[in-house]
Short mmCIF file of C-alpha atoms and ligand atoms in Angstrom, two decimals:
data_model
loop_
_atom_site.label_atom_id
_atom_site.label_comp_id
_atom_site.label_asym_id
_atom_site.label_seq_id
_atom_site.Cartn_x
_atom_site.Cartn_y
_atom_site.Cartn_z
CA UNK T 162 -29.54 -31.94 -35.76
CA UNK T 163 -28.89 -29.75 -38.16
CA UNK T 164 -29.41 -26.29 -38.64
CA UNK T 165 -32.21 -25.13 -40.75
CA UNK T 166 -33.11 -21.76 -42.41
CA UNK T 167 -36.69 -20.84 -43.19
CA UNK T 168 -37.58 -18.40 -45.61
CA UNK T 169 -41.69 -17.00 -46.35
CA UNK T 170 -41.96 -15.96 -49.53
CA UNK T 171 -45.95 -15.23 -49.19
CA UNK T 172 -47.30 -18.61 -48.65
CA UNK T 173 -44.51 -20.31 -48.99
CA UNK T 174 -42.28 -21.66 -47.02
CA UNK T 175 -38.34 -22.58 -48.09
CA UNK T 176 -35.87 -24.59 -46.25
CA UNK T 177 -32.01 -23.48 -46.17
CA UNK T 178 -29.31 -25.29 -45.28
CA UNK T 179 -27.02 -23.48 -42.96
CA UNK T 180 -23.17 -23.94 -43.19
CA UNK T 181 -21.13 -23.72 -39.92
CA UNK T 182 -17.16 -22.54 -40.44
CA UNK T 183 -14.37 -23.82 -38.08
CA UNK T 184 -14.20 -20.49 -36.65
CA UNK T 185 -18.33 -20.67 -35.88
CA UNK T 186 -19.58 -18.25 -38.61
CA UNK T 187 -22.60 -19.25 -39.88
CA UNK T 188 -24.32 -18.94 -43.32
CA UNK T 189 -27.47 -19.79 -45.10
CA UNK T 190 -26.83 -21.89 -48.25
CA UNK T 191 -28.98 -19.91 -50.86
CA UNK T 192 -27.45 -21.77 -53.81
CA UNK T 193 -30.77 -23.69 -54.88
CA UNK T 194 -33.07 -20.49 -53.66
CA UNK T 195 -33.59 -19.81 -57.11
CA UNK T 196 -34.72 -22.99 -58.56
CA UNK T 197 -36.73 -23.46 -55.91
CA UNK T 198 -38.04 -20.58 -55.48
CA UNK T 199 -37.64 -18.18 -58.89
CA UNK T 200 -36.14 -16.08 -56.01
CA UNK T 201 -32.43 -14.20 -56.12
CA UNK T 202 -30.48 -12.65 -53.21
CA UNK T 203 -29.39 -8.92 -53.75
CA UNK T 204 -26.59 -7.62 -52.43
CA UNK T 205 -24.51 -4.59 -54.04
CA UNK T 206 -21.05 -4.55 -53.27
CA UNK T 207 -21.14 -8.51 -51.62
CA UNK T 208 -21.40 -6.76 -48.42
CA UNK T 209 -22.71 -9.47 -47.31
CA UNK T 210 -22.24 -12.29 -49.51
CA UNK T 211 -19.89 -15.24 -48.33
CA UNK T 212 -18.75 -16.42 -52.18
CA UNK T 213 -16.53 -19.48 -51.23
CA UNK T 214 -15.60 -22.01 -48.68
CA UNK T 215 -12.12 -20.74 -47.92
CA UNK T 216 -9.83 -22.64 -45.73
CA UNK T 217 -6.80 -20.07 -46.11
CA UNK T 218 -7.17 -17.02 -44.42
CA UNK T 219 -9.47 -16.33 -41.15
CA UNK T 220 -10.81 -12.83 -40.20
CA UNK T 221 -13.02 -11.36 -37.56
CA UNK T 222 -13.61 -7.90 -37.98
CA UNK T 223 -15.65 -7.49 -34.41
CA UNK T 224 -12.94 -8.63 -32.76
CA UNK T 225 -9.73 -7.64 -34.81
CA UNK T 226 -8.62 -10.99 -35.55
CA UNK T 227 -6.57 -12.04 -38.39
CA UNK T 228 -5.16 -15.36 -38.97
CA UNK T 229 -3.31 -17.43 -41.98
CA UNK T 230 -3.66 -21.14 -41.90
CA UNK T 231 -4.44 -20.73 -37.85
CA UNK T 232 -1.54 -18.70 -37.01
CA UNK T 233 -2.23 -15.27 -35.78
CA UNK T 234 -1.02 -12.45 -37.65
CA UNK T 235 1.27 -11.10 -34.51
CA UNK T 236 3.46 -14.56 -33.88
CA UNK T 237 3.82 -14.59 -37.48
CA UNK T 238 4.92 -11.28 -38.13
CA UNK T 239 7.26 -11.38 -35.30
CA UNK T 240 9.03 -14.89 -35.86
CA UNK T 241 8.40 -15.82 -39.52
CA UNK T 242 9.61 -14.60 -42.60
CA UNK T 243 7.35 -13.50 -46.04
CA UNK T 244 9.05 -16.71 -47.71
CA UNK T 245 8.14 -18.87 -44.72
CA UNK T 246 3.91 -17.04 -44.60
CA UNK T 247 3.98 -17.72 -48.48
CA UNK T 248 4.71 -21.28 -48.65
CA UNK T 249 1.96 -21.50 -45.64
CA UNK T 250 -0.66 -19.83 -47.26
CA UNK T 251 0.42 -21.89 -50.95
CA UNK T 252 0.19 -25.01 -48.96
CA UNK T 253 -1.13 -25.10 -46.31
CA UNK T 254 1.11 -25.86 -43.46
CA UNK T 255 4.99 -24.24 -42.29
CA UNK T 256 7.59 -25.87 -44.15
CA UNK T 257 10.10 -28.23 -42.88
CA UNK T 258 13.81 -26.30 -43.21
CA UNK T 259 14.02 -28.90 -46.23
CA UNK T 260 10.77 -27.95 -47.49
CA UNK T 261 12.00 -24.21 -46.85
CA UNK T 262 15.28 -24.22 -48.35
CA UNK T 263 13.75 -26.26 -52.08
CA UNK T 264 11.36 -23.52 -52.25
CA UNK T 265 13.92 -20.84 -51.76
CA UNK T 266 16.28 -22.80 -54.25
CA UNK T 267 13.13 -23.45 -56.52
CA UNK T 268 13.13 -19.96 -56.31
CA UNK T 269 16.20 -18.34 -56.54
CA UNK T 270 16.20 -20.71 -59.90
CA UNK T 271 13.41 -18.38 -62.09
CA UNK T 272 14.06 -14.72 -60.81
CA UNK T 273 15.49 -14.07 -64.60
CA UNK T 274 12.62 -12.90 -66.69
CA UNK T 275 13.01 -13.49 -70.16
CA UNK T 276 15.59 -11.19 -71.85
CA UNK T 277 12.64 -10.35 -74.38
CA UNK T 278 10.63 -8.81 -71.26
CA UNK T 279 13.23 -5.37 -71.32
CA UNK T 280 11.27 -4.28 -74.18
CA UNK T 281 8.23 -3.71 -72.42
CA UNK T 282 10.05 -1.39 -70.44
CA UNK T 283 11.53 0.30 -73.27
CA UNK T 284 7.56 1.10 -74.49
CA UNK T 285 6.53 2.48 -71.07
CA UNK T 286 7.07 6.36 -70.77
CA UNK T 287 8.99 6.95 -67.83
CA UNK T 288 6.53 8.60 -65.97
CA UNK T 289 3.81 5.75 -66.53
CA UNK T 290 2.07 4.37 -62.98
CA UNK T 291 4.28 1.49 -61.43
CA UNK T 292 0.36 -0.53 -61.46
CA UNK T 293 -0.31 -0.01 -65.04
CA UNK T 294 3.21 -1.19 -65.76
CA UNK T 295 3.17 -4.54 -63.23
CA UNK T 296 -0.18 -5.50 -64.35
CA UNK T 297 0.64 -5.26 -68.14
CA UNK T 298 3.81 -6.76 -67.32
CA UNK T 299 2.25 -10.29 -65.78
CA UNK T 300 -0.10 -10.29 -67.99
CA UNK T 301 2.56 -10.38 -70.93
CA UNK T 302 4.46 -12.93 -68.94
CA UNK T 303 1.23 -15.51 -69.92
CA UNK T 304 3.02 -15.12 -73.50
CA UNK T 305 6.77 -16.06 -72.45
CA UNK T 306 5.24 -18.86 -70.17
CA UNK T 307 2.90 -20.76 -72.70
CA UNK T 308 2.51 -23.86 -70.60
CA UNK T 309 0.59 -21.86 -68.39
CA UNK T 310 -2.26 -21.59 -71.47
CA UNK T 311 -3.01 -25.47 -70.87
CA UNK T 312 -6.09 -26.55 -69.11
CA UNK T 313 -5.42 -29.43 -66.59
CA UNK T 314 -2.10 -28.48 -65.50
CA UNK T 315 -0.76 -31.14 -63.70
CA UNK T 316 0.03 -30.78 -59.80
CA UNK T 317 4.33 -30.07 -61.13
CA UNK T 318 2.93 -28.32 -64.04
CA UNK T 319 1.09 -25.52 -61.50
CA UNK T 320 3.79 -25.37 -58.79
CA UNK T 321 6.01 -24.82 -61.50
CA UNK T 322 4.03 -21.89 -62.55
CA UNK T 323 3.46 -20.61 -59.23
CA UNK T 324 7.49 -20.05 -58.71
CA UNK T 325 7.73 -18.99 -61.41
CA UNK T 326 5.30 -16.43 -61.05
CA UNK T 327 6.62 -15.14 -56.76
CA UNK T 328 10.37 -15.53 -58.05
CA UNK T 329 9.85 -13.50 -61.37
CA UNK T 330 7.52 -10.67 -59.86
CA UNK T 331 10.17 -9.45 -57.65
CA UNK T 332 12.59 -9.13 -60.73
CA UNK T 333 9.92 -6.98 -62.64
CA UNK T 334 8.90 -4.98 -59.24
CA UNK T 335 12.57 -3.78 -58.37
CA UNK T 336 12.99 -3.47 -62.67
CA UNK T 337 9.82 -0.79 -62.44
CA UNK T 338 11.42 0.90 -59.96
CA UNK T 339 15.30 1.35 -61.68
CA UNK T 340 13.35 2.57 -64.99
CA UNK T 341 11.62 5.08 -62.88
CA UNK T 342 15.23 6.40 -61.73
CA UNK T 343 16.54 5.54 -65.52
CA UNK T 344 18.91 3.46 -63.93
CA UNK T 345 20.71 0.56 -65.30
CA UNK T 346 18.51 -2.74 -64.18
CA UNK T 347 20.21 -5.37 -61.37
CA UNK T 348 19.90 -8.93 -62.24
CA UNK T 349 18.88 -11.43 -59.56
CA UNK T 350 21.49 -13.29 -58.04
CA UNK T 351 20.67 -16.90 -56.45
CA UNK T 352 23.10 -16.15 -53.06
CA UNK T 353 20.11 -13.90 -51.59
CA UNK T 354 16.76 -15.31 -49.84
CA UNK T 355 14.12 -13.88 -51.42
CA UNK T 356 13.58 -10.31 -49.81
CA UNK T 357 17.43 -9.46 -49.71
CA UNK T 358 16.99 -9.98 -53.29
CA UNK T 359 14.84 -8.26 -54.07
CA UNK T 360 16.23 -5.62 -52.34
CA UNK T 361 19.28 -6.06 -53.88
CA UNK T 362 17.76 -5.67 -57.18
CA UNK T 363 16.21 -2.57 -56.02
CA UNK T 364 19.01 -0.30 -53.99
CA UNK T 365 22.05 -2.08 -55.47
CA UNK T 366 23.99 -0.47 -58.10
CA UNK T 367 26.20 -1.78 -61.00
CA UNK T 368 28.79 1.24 -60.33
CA UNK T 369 29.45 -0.24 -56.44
CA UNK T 370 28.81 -3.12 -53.67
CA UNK T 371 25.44 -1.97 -52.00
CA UNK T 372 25.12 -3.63 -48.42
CA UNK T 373 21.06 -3.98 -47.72
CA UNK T 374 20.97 -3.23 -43.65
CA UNK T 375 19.48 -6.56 -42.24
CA UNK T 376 16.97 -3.48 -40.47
CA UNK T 377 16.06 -2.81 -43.52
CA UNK T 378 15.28 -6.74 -44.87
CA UNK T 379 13.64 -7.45 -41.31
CA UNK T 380 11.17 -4.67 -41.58
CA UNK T 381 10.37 -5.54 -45.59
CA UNK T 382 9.72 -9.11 -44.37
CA UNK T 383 7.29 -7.55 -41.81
CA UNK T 384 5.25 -5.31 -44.24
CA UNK T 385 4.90 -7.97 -46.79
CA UNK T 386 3.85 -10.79 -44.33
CA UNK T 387 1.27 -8.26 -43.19
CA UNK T 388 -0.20 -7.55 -46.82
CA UNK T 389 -0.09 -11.38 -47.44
CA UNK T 390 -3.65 -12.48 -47.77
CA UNK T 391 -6.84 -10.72 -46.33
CA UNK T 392 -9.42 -13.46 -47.68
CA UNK T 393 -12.11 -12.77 -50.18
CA UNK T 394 -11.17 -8.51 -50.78
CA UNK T 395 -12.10 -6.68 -54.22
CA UNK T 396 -8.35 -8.14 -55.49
CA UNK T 397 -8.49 -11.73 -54.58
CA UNK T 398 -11.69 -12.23 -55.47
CA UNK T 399 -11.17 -11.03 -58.62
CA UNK T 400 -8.54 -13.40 -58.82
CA UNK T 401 -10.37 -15.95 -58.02
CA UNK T 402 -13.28 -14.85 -60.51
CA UNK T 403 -11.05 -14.35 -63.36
CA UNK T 404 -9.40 -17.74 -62.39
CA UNK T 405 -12.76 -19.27 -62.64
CA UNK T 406 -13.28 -18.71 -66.55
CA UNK T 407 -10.16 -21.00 -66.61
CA UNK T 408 -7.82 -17.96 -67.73
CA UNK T 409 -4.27 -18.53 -66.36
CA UNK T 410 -2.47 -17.92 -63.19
CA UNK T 411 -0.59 -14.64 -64.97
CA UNK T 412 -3.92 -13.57 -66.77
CA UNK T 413 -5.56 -14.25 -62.89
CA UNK T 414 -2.91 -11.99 -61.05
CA UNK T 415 -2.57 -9.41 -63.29
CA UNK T 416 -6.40 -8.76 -63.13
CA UNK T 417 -5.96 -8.68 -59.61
CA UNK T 418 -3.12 -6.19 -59.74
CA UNK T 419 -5.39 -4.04 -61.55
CA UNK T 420 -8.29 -3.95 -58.70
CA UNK T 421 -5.62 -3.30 -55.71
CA UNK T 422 -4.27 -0.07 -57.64
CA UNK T 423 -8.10 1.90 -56.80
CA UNK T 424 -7.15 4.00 -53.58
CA UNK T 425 -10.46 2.30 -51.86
CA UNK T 426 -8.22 -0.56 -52.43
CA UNK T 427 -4.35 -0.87 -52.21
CA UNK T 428 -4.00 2.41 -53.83
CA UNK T 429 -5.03 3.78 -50.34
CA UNK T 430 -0.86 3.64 -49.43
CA UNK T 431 -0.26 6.48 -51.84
CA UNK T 432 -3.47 8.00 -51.18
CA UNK T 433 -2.35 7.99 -47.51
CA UNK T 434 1.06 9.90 -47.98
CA UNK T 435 -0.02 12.23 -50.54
CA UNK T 436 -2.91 13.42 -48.22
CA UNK T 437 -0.28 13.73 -45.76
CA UNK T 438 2.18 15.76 -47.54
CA UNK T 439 -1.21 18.21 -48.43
CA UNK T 440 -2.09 18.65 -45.16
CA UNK T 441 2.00 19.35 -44.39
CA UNK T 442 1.91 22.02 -46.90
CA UNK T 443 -1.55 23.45 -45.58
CA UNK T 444 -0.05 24.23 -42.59
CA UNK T 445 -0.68 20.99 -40.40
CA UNK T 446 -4.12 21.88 -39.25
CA UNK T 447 -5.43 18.75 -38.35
CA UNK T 448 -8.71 19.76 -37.58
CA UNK T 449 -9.53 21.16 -40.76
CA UNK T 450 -9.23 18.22 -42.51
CA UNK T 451 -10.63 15.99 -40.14
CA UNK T 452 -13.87 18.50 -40.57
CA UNK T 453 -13.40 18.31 -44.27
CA UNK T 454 -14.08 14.25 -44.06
CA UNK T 455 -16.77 14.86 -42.42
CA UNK T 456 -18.24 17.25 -44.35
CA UNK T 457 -21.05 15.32 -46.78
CA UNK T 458 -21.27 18.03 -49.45
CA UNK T 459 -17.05 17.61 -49.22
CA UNK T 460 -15.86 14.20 -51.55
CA UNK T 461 -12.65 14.38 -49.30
CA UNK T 462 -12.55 11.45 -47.31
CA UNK T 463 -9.77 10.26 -44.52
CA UNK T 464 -7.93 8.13 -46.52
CA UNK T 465 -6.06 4.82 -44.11
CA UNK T 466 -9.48 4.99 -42.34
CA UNK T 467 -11.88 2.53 -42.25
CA UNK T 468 -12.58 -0.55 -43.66
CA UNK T 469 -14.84 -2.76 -44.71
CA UNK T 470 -14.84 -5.38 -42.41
CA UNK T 471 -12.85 -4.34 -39.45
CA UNK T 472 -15.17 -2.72 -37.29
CA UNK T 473 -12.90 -2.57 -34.01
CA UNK T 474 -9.71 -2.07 -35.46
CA UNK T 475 -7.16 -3.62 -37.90
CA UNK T 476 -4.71 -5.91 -36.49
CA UNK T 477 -2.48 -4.99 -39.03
CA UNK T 478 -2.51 -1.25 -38.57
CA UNK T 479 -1.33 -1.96 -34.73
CA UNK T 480 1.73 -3.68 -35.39
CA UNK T 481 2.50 -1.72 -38.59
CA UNK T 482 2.68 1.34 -36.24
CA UNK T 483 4.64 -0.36 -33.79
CA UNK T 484 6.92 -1.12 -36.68
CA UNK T 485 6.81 2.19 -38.08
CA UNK T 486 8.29 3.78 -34.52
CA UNK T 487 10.81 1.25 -34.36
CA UNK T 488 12.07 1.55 -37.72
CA UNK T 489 12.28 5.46 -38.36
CA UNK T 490 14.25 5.68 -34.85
CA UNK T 491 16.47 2.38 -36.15
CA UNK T 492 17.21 4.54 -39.67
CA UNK T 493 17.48 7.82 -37.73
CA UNK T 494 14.32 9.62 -39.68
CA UNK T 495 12.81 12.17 -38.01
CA UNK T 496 9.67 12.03 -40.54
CA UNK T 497 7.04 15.69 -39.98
CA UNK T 498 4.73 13.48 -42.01
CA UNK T 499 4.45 10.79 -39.12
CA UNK T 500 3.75 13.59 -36.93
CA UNK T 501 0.66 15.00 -38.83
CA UNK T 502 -0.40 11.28 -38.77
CA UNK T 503 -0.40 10.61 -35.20
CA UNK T 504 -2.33 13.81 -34.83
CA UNK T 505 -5.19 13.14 -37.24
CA UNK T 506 -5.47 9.02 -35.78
CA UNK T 507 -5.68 10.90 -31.88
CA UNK T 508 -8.43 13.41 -33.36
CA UNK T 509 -10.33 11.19 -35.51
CA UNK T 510 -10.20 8.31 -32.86
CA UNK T 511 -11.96 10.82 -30.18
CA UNK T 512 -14.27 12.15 -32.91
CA UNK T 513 -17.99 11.29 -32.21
CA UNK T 514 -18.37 11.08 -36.54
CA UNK T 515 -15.66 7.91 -36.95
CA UNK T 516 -15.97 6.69 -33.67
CA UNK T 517 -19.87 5.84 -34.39
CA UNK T 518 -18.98 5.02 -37.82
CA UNK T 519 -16.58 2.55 -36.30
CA UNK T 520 -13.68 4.16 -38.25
CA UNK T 521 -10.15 2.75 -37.46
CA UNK T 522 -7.04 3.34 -39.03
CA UNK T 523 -6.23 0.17 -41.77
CA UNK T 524 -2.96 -1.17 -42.67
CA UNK T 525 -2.02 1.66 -45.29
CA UNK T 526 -2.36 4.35 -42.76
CA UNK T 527 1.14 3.85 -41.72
CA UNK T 528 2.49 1.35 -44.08
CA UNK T 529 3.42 4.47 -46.52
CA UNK T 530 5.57 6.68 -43.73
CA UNK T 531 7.87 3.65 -43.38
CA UNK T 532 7.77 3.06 -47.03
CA UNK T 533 8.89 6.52 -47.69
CA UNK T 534 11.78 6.42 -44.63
CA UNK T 535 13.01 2.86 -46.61
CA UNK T 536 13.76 5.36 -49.75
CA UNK T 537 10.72 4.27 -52.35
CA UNK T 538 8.99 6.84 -54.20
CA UNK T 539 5.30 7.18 -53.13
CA UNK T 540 3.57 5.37 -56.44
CA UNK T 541 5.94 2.15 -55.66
CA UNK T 542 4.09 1.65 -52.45
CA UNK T 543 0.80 0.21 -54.16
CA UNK T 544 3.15 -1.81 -56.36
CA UNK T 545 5.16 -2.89 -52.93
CA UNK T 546 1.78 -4.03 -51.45
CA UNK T 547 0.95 -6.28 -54.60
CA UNK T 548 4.22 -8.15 -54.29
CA UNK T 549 3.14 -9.27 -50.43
CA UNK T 550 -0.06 -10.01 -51.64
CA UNK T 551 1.35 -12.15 -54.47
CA UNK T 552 1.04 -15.35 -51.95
CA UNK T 553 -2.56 -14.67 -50.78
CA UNK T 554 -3.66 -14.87 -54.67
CA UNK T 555 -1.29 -17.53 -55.70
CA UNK T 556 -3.23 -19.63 -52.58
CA UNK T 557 -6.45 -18.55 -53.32
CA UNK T 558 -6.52 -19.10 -56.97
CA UNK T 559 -4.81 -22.71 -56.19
CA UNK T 560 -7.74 -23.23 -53.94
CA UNK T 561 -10.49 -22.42 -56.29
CA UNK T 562 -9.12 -24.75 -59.09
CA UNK T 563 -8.42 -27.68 -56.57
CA UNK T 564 -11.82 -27.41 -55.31
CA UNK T 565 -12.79 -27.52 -58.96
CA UNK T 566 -14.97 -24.13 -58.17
CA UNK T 567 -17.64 -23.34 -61.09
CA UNK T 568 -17.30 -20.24 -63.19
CA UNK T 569 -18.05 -16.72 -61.00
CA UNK T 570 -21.60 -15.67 -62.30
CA UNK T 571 -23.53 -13.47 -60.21
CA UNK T 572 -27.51 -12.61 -61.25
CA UNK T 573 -28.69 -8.87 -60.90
CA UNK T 574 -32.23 -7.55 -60.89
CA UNK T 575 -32.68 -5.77 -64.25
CA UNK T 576 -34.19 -2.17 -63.61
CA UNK T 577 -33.76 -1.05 -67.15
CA UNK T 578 -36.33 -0.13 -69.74
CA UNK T 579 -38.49 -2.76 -71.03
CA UNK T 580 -40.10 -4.20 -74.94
CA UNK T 581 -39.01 -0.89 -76.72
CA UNK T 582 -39.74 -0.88 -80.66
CA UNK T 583 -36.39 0.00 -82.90
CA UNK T 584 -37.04 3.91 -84.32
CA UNK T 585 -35.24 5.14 -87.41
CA UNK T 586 -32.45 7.15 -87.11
CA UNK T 587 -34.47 10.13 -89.36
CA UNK T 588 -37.49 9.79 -86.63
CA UNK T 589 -35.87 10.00 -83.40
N1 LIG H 161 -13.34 9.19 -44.14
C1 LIG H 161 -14.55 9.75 -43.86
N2 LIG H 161 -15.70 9.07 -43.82
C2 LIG H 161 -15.67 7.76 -44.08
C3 LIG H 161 -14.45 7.08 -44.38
C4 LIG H 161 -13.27 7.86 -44.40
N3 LIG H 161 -12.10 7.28 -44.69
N4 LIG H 161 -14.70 5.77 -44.60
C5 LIG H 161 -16.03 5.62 -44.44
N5 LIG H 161 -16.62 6.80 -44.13
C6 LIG H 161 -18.02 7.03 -43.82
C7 LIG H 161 -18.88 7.02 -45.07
O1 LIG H 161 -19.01 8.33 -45.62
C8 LIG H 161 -20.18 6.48 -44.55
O2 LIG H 161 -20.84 7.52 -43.84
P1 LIG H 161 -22.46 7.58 -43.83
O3 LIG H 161 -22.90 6.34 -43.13
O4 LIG H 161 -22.76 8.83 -43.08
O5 LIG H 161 -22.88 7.64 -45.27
C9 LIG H 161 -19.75 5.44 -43.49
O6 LIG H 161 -18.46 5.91 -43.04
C10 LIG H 161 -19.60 4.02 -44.03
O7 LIG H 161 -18.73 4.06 -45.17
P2 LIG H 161 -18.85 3.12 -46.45
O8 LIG H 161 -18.16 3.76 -47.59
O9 LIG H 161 -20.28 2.71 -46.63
O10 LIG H 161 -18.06 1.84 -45.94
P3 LIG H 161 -17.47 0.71 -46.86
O11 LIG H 161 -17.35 -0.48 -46.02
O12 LIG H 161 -18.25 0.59 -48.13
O13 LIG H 161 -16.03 1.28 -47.28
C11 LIG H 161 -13.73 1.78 -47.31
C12 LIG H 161 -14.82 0.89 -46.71
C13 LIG H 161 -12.37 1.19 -46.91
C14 LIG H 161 -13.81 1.76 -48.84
C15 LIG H 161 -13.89 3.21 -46.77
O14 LIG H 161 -13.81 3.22 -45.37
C16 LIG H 161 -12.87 4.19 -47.37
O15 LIG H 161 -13.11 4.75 -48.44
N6 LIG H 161 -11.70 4.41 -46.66
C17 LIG H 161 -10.65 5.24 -47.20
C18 LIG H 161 -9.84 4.44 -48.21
C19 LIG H 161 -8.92 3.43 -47.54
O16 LIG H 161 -8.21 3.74 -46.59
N7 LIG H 161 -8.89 2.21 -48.10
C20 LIG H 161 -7.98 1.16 -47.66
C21 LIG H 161 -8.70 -0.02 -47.09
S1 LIG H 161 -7.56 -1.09 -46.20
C22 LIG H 161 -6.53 -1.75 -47.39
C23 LIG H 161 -7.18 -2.83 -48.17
O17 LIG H 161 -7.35 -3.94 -47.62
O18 LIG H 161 -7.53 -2.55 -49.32
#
């Protein structure tokens, strides 16, 4: 039979359907609550608010488990490549090495950006954020892509834009990065996969052959598989929210581009390092600034700690500082930064204050360390983690138009002031 929710509102008694996932989470349908009952739900922050039926990305943050399409995060980051995760996440299953090698081509085919696009980068100041710069960016790119305006794309019409939009963002990316330098930009070239690519585009140089070290490629196709998807988070929801109104895949991204820069967000990479580097120049004393989180009447707060819904700890940070060990002794980099890092995770994890908190390190505690030993500058590393999401939106915004999703409306519960009479300006 099946499950029923009752809810007593005084006298009254209202039924709720209760929705079972494939994983067994459960949930209490509350979608007609309101007309039956003049009741609405409140809950700040969605903390816990299920706002779709998601068949893309699974996550249990009791038990650490993350998993894309059924796979677990650990046999994909150790046998698959980003290319391989995206077009699983886009569609659902692994591709056949036909199905692998179109995409690639499909790919390879729309790296060039339109020639018009170098102007944008001419307006930027130098200096300006890598985020404000990507987001503005594929935004803009809605305006040299019109046919991704139209309503009713067809099913060619919205693969089409979703190539267009992976193979094109890792042009732009690697294009942020040489204006930073004020370096002449590398165009794509269709020989690479994807990753070596963009790579390419990012440490080659007109002046001389640049050789990327397959170390290097393997541990970039690591870190971005990692950042992939993470289900309904403060970005891809607002993806799929923005999506919602009908606005277009570019329009969609680039509004998620803007909610992963906050360091509660993605921004926490560069937080990470930059807190780092202070604590370096303090001195290293760990336990100062582990006292300093604690401290209420102190805003500081650990940032690569904690997260919202991994309450055990983040599958991701685990093999990312695996990774991180491997790769600094591969490249030779004897990093003081890692050091202080290790230090603070042994304190904090033996701390009474995150340990009942259930605080954990996340995926951008170490994610910035090997970052920095691959040679990018600390505000690329929020950028680097929008490019491996890239997939997770492209899937999830797919999803919400193919299950024809209505437009993202919450309610609120006004608090405000109420039946106020207009005073003149010469009274008040
Ligand atoms: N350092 C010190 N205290 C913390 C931290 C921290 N990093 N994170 C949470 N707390 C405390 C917080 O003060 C609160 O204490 P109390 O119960 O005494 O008021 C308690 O832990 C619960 O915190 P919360 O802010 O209510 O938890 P949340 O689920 O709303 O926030 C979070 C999650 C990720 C925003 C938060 O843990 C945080 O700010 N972490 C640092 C930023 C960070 O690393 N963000 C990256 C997240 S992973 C990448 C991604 O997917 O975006």
């Amino acid at each position: 039979m099946a499950e029923i929710a009752q809810l007593i509102i005084s006298e009254n008694t209202h039924e709720l359907p209760v929705i079972t996932g494939s994983e067994g989470e459960k949930a209490i349908d509350i979608s007609k609550l309101r007309d039956q009952s003049g009741y609405v739900t409140l809950d700040i922050g969605y903390k816990n608010t299920g706002a779709t039926k998601s068949a893309i990305t699974f996550l249990d943050g009791e038990k650490g488990i993350l998993k894309y399409r059924g796979y677990s995060i650990e046999e994909l980051a150790e046998k698959s490549t980003f290319i391989e995760v995206a077009y699983l996440l886009i569609y659902g299953s692994l591709p056949t090495a036909d199905q692998l090698n179109d995409f690639q081509y499909q790919l390879s085919r729309h790296t060039l950006v339109h020639e018009d696009m170098k102007k944008f980068f001419d307006g930027f100041p130098q200096r300006s954020h890598p985020m404000g710069q990507l987001s503005s960016l594929v935004c803009a790119m809605s305006a040299f892509y019109p046919e991704s305006l139209k309503s009713n794309q067809t099913t060619e019409e919205v693969n089409l834009s979703i190539v267009k939009m992976l193979a094109k963002m890792s042009t732009l990316v690697s294009w942020i990065y040489k204006k930073s330098l004020g370096h002449p930009y590398i165009y794509p070239q269709n020989k690479f996969d994807y990753v070596t690519n963009y790579l390419h585009m990012t440490f080659g140089q007109r002046t001389e052959q640049v050789e990327i070290d397959p170390v290097i490629v393997s541990a970039m196709n690591k870190l971005l598989i990692l950042h992939a998807d993470h289900e309904q988070n403060c970005s891809t929801s607002t993806v799929r929210i923005v999506g919602s109104s009908d606005s277009n895949i570019y329009a969609s991204i680039s509004a998620g581009i803007s909610a992963l820069w906050g360091p509660l967000h993605g921004g926490a990479n560069q937080a990470v390092i930059e807190m780092l580097e202070k604590i370096q120049e303090d001195g290293g004393d760990t336990d100062k600034w582990i006292a300093k989180a604690k401290d209420k009447n102190d805003p500081f707060r650990l940032m690569g700690f904690g997260h919202r819904v991994y309450k055990n700890f983040d599958p991701r940070a685990k093999i990312i500082k695996k990774a991180c060990d491997e790769i600094l002794e591969k490249l030779g980099v004897n990093d003081e930064v890692l050091e202080i890092a290790k230090k603070l995770e042994e304190v904090a994890l033996k701390d009474p204050y995150f340990v009942e908190r259930k605080l954990y390190p996340n995926v951008d505690f170490y994610s910035g360390i090997i970052y920095r030993a691959l040679g990018f500058p600390t505000d690329m590393f929020t950028v680097l983690f929008a490019l491996g999401r890239l997939p997770g939106w492209i899937a999830q915004w797919k999803e919400m138009k193919e299950n024809k999703e209505p437009i993202g409306r919450p309610r609120q519960i006004y608090v405000g002031e109420t039946d106020r009479s207009y005073v003149e300006l010469n009274q008040r």
